[in-house]
């Protein structure tokens, strides 16, 4: 896989952080509107930020890892054919 196609770990982290900031702000505003309580909205947004950032990062890395594994599997399969 060429470097032009693959995101680096640093880029995945930056993408995750910028997306999480936007998405967490949305969650905060919705939570505040529904509960009417700024503190509860902040707690929900804080938990959501860290949990979903981790999930997003793992998802990004999985999609970087998957094509490499497919190539390795195909190479092993070709070697095993008589």
Short mmCIF file of N, CA and C in Angstrom, two decimals:
data_model
loop_
_atom_site.label_atom_id
_atom_site.label_comp_id
_atom_site.label_asym_id
_atom_site.label_seq_id
_atom_site.Cartn_x
_atom_site.Cartn_y
_atom_site.Cartn_z
N UNK A 1 0.85 -1.18 0.00
CA UNK A 1 0.00 0.00 0.00
C UNK A 1 0.90 1.23 0.00
N UNK A 2 0.60 2.17 -0.87
CA UNK A 2 1.44 3.35 -0.96
C UNK A 2 1.08 4.35 0.13
N UNK A 3 2.03 5.22 0.44
CA UNK A 3 1.80 6.24 1.48
C UNK A 3 0.72 7.23 1.08
N UNK A 4 0.52 7.43 -0.23
CA UNK A 4 -0.49 8.37 -0.69
C UNK A 4 -1.90 7.89 -0.32
N UNK A 5 -2.09 6.58 -0.20
CA UNK A 5 -3.40 6.01 0.10
C UNK A 5 -3.65 5.87 1.60
N UNK A 6 -2.62 5.63 2.35
CA UNK A 6 -2.78 5.33 3.77
C UNK A 6 -2.67 6.59 4.63
N UNK A 7 -3.57 6.70 5.59
CA UNK A 7 -3.45 7.77 6.58
C UNK A 7 -2.46 7.33 7.64
N UNK A 8 -1.64 8.27 8.08
CA UNK A 8 -0.71 7.96 9.16
C UNK A 8 -1.48 7.91 10.48
N UNK A 9 -0.86 7.37 11.49
CA UNK A 9 -1.48 7.35 12.82
C UNK A 9 -1.75 8.77 13.30
N UNK A 10 -0.80 9.68 13.04
CA UNK A 10 -0.97 11.08 13.45
C UNK A 10 -2.18 11.70 12.75
N UNK A 11 -2.33 11.45 11.45
CA UNK A 11 -3.46 12.00 10.73
C UNK A 11 -4.77 11.42 11.26
N UNK A 12 -4.78 10.12 11.59
CA UNK A 12 -5.98 9.50 12.16
C UNK A 12 -6.35 10.15 13.49
N UNK A 13 -5.35 10.47 14.31
CA UNK A 13 -5.60 11.13 15.59
C UNK A 13 -6.16 12.54 15.36
N UNK A 14 -5.56 13.29 14.45
CA UNK A 14 -6.04 14.66 14.17
C UNK A 14 -7.46 14.64 13.61
N UNK A 15 -7.72 13.73 12.68
CA UNK A 15 -9.07 13.60 12.13
C UNK A 15 -10.06 13.24 13.23
N UNK A 16 -9.66 12.33 14.09
CA UNK A 16 -10.52 11.93 15.20
C UNK A 16 -10.82 13.07 16.15
N UNK A 17 -9.79 13.85 16.48
CA UNK A 17 -9.98 14.98 17.41
C UNK A 17 -10.88 16.07 16.83
N UNK A 18 -10.67 16.42 15.56
CA UNK A 18 -11.49 17.47 14.98
C UNK A 18 -12.94 17.02 14.84
N UNK A 19 -13.14 15.78 14.43
CA UNK A 19 -14.50 15.26 14.31
C UNK A 19 -15.16 15.18 15.69
N UNK A 20 -14.43 14.70 16.69
CA UNK A 20 -14.99 14.55 18.03
C UNK A 20 -15.39 15.91 18.59
N UNK A 21 -14.61 16.94 18.34
CA UNK A 21 -14.97 18.28 18.84
C UNK A 21 -16.31 18.73 18.27
N UNK A 22 -16.49 18.56 16.97
CA UNK A 22 -17.76 18.95 16.35
C UNK A 22 -18.92 18.08 16.85
N UNK A 23 -18.71 16.79 16.89
CA UNK A 23 -19.77 15.88 17.31
C UNK A 23 -20.10 16.03 18.79
N UNK A 24 -19.09 16.28 19.62
CA UNK A 24 -19.33 16.45 21.05
C UNK A 24 -20.08 17.74 21.33
N UNK A 25 -19.78 18.79 20.59
CA UNK A 25 -20.53 20.03 20.74
C UNK A 25 -22.01 19.79 20.44
N UNK A 26 -22.28 19.04 19.40
CA UNK A 26 -23.66 18.69 19.06
C UNK A 26 -24.31 17.90 20.19
N UNK A 27 -23.61 16.90 20.71
CA UNK A 27 -24.14 16.10 21.82
C UNK A 27 -24.40 16.97 23.04
N UNK A 28 -23.47 17.88 23.33
CA UNK A 28 -23.62 18.78 24.47
C UNK A 28 -24.89 19.62 24.33
N UNK A 29 -25.08 20.21 23.15
CA UNK A 29 -26.25 21.05 22.93
C UNK A 29 -27.56 20.26 23.01
N UNK A 30 -27.58 19.08 22.44
CA UNK A 30 -28.78 18.25 22.53
C UNK A 30 -29.06 17.85 23.97
N UNK A 31 -28.00 17.44 24.68
CA UNK A 31 -28.16 17.05 26.09
C UNK A 31 -28.66 18.21 26.94
N UNK A 32 -28.15 19.38 26.68
CA UNK A 32 -28.57 20.58 27.43
C UNK A 32 -30.03 20.91 27.15
N UNK A 33 -30.42 20.83 25.86
CA UNK A 33 -31.81 21.10 25.51
C UNK A 33 -32.77 20.08 26.14
N UNK A 34 -32.37 18.83 26.16
CA UNK A 34 -33.25 17.78 26.71
C UNK A 34 -33.31 17.78 28.23
N UNK A 35 -32.17 18.04 28.88
CA UNK A 35 -32.14 17.97 30.35
C UNK A 35 -32.36 19.33 31.00
N UNK A 36 -31.99 20.39 30.29
CA UNK A 36 -32.06 21.72 30.87
C UNK A 36 -30.98 21.97 31.90
N UNK A 37 -30.04 21.06 32.00
CA UNK A 37 -28.98 21.14 33.02
C UNK A 37 -27.61 21.17 32.34
N UNK A 38 -26.89 22.27 32.51
CA UNK A 38 -25.57 22.43 31.89
C UNK A 38 -24.58 21.40 32.42
N UNK A 39 -24.61 21.12 33.72
CA UNK A 39 -23.66 20.18 34.32
C UNK A 39 -23.87 18.77 33.78
N UNK A 40 -25.10 18.32 33.72
CA UNK A 40 -25.39 16.98 33.17
C UNK A 40 -24.99 16.90 31.71
N UNK A 41 -25.30 17.95 30.95
CA UNK A 41 -24.91 17.98 29.54
C UNK A 41 -23.40 17.89 29.39
N UNK A 42 -22.67 18.57 30.25
CA UNK A 42 -21.21 18.52 30.23
C UNK A 42 -20.67 17.14 30.56
N UNK A 43 -21.28 16.48 31.52
CA UNK A 43 -20.85 15.12 31.88
C UNK A 43 -21.09 14.15 30.73
N UNK A 44 -22.25 14.24 30.12
CA UNK A 44 -22.57 13.38 28.97
C UNK A 44 -21.58 13.64 27.84
N UNK A 45 -21.33 14.90 27.54
CA UNK A 45 -20.43 15.26 26.44
C UNK A 45 -19.00 14.81 26.72
N UNK A 46 -18.56 14.89 27.96
CA UNK A 46 -17.20 14.46 28.32
C UNK A 46 -17.02 12.96 28.12
N UNK A 47 -17.96 12.20 28.64
CA UNK A 47 -17.89 10.74 28.47
C UNK A 47 -17.94 10.38 26.99
N UNK A 48 -18.85 10.99 26.28
CA UNK A 48 -19.03 10.73 24.86
C UNK A 48 -17.78 11.06 24.06
N UNK A 49 -17.11 12.15 24.40
CA UNK A 49 -15.91 12.57 23.67
C UNK A 49 -14.84 11.49 23.72
N UNK A 50 -14.47 11.05 24.92
CA UNK A 50 -13.38 10.09 25.06
C UNK A 50 -13.74 8.70 24.53
N UNK A 51 -14.94 8.26 24.82
CA UNK A 51 -15.36 6.94 24.36
C UNK A 51 -15.42 6.88 22.83
N UNK A 52 -16.06 7.85 22.23
CA UNK A 52 -16.21 7.82 20.78
C UNK A 52 -14.92 8.16 20.05
N UNK A 53 -14.03 8.92 20.66
CA UNK A 53 -12.73 9.16 20.04
C UNK A 53 -11.97 7.85 19.91
N UNK A 54 -11.97 7.06 20.98
CA UNK A 54 -11.29 5.76 20.97
C UNK A 54 -11.91 4.85 19.90
N UNK A 55 -13.23 4.79 19.86
CA UNK A 55 -13.91 3.95 18.88
C UNK A 55 -13.58 4.40 17.45
N UNK A 56 -13.59 5.71 17.20
CA UNK A 56 -13.28 6.24 15.88
C UNK A 56 -11.84 5.89 15.48
N UNK A 57 -10.91 6.07 16.38
CA UNK A 57 -9.50 5.79 16.08
C UNK A 57 -9.32 4.32 15.71
N UNK A 58 -9.92 3.43 16.49
CA UNK A 58 -9.81 2.00 16.21
C UNK A 58 -10.44 1.67 14.85
N UNK A 59 -11.55 2.29 14.54
CA UNK A 59 -12.22 2.08 13.26
C UNK A 59 -11.31 2.53 12.11
N UNK A 60 -10.70 3.70 12.23
CA UNK A 60 -9.77 4.20 11.20
C UNK A 60 -8.60 3.24 11.00
N UNK A 61 -8.00 2.80 12.10
CA UNK A 61 -6.84 1.93 11.99
C UNK A 61 -7.21 0.57 11.40
N UNK A 62 -8.41 0.08 11.73
CA UNK A 62 -8.88 -1.18 11.15
C UNK A 62 -8.94 -1.08 9.63
N UNK A 63 -9.48 0.04 9.13
CA UNK A 63 -9.60 0.19 7.69
C UNK A 63 -8.26 0.43 7.01
N UNK A 64 -7.25 0.83 7.75
CA UNK A 64 -5.89 0.91 7.20
C UNK A 64 -5.24 -0.47 7.21
N UNK A 65 -5.55 -1.27 8.20
CA UNK A 65 -4.97 -2.60 8.38
C UNK A 65 -5.57 -3.62 7.41
N UNK A 66 -6.86 -3.52 7.13
CA UNK A 66 -7.59 -4.53 6.38
C UNK A 66 -7.02 -4.82 4.99
N UNK A 67 -6.74 -3.82 4.15
CA UNK A 67 -6.20 -4.15 2.81
C UNK A 67 -4.86 -4.86 2.87
N UNK A 68 -4.03 -4.51 3.82
CA UNK A 68 -2.73 -5.16 3.97
C UNK A 68 -2.92 -6.64 4.28
N UNK A 69 -3.86 -6.95 5.15
CA UNK A 69 -4.13 -8.34 5.50
C UNK A 69 -4.69 -9.11 4.30
N UNK A 70 -5.50 -8.44 3.49
CA UNK A 70 -6.04 -9.08 2.29
C UNK A 70 -4.95 -9.47 1.32
N UNK A 71 -3.96 -8.60 1.13
CA UNK A 71 -2.83 -8.89 0.25
C UNK A 71 -2.04 -10.06 0.80
N UNK A 72 -1.80 -10.07 2.10
CA UNK A 72 -1.04 -11.18 2.71
C UNK A 72 -1.79 -12.50 2.56
N UNK A 73 -3.10 -12.48 2.75
CA UNK A 73 -3.89 -13.68 2.63
C UNK A 73 -3.84 -14.21 1.20
N UNK A 74 -3.96 -13.30 0.22
CA UNK A 74 -3.91 -13.72 -1.19
C UNK A 74 -2.56 -14.32 -1.53
N UNK A 75 -1.48 -13.75 -1.00
CA UNK A 75 -0.15 -14.29 -1.27
C UNK A 75 0.00 -15.68 -0.68
N UNK A 76 -0.50 -15.90 0.52
CA UNK A 76 -0.42 -17.23 1.14
C UNK A 76 -1.26 -18.23 0.36
N UNK A 77 -2.42 -17.81 -0.12
CA UNK A 77 -3.31 -18.68 -0.86
C UNK A 77 -2.66 -19.11 -2.18
N UNK A 78 -2.00 -18.18 -2.88
CA UNK A 78 -1.35 -18.49 -4.14
C UNK A 78 -0.21 -19.48 -3.92
N UNK A 79 0.54 -19.34 -2.85
CA UNK A 79 1.65 -20.26 -2.55
C UNK A 79 1.14 -21.66 -2.23
N UNK A 80 -0.05 -21.74 -1.63
CA UNK A 80 -0.58 -23.04 -1.23
C UNK A 80 -1.15 -23.84 -2.40
N UNK A 81 -1.48 -23.18 -3.51
CA UNK A 81 -2.02 -23.87 -4.69
C UNK A 81 -0.94 -24.74 -5.32
N UNK A 82 -1.33 -25.95 -5.74
CA UNK A 82 -0.35 -26.83 -6.39
C UNK A 82 -0.03 -26.42 -7.82
#
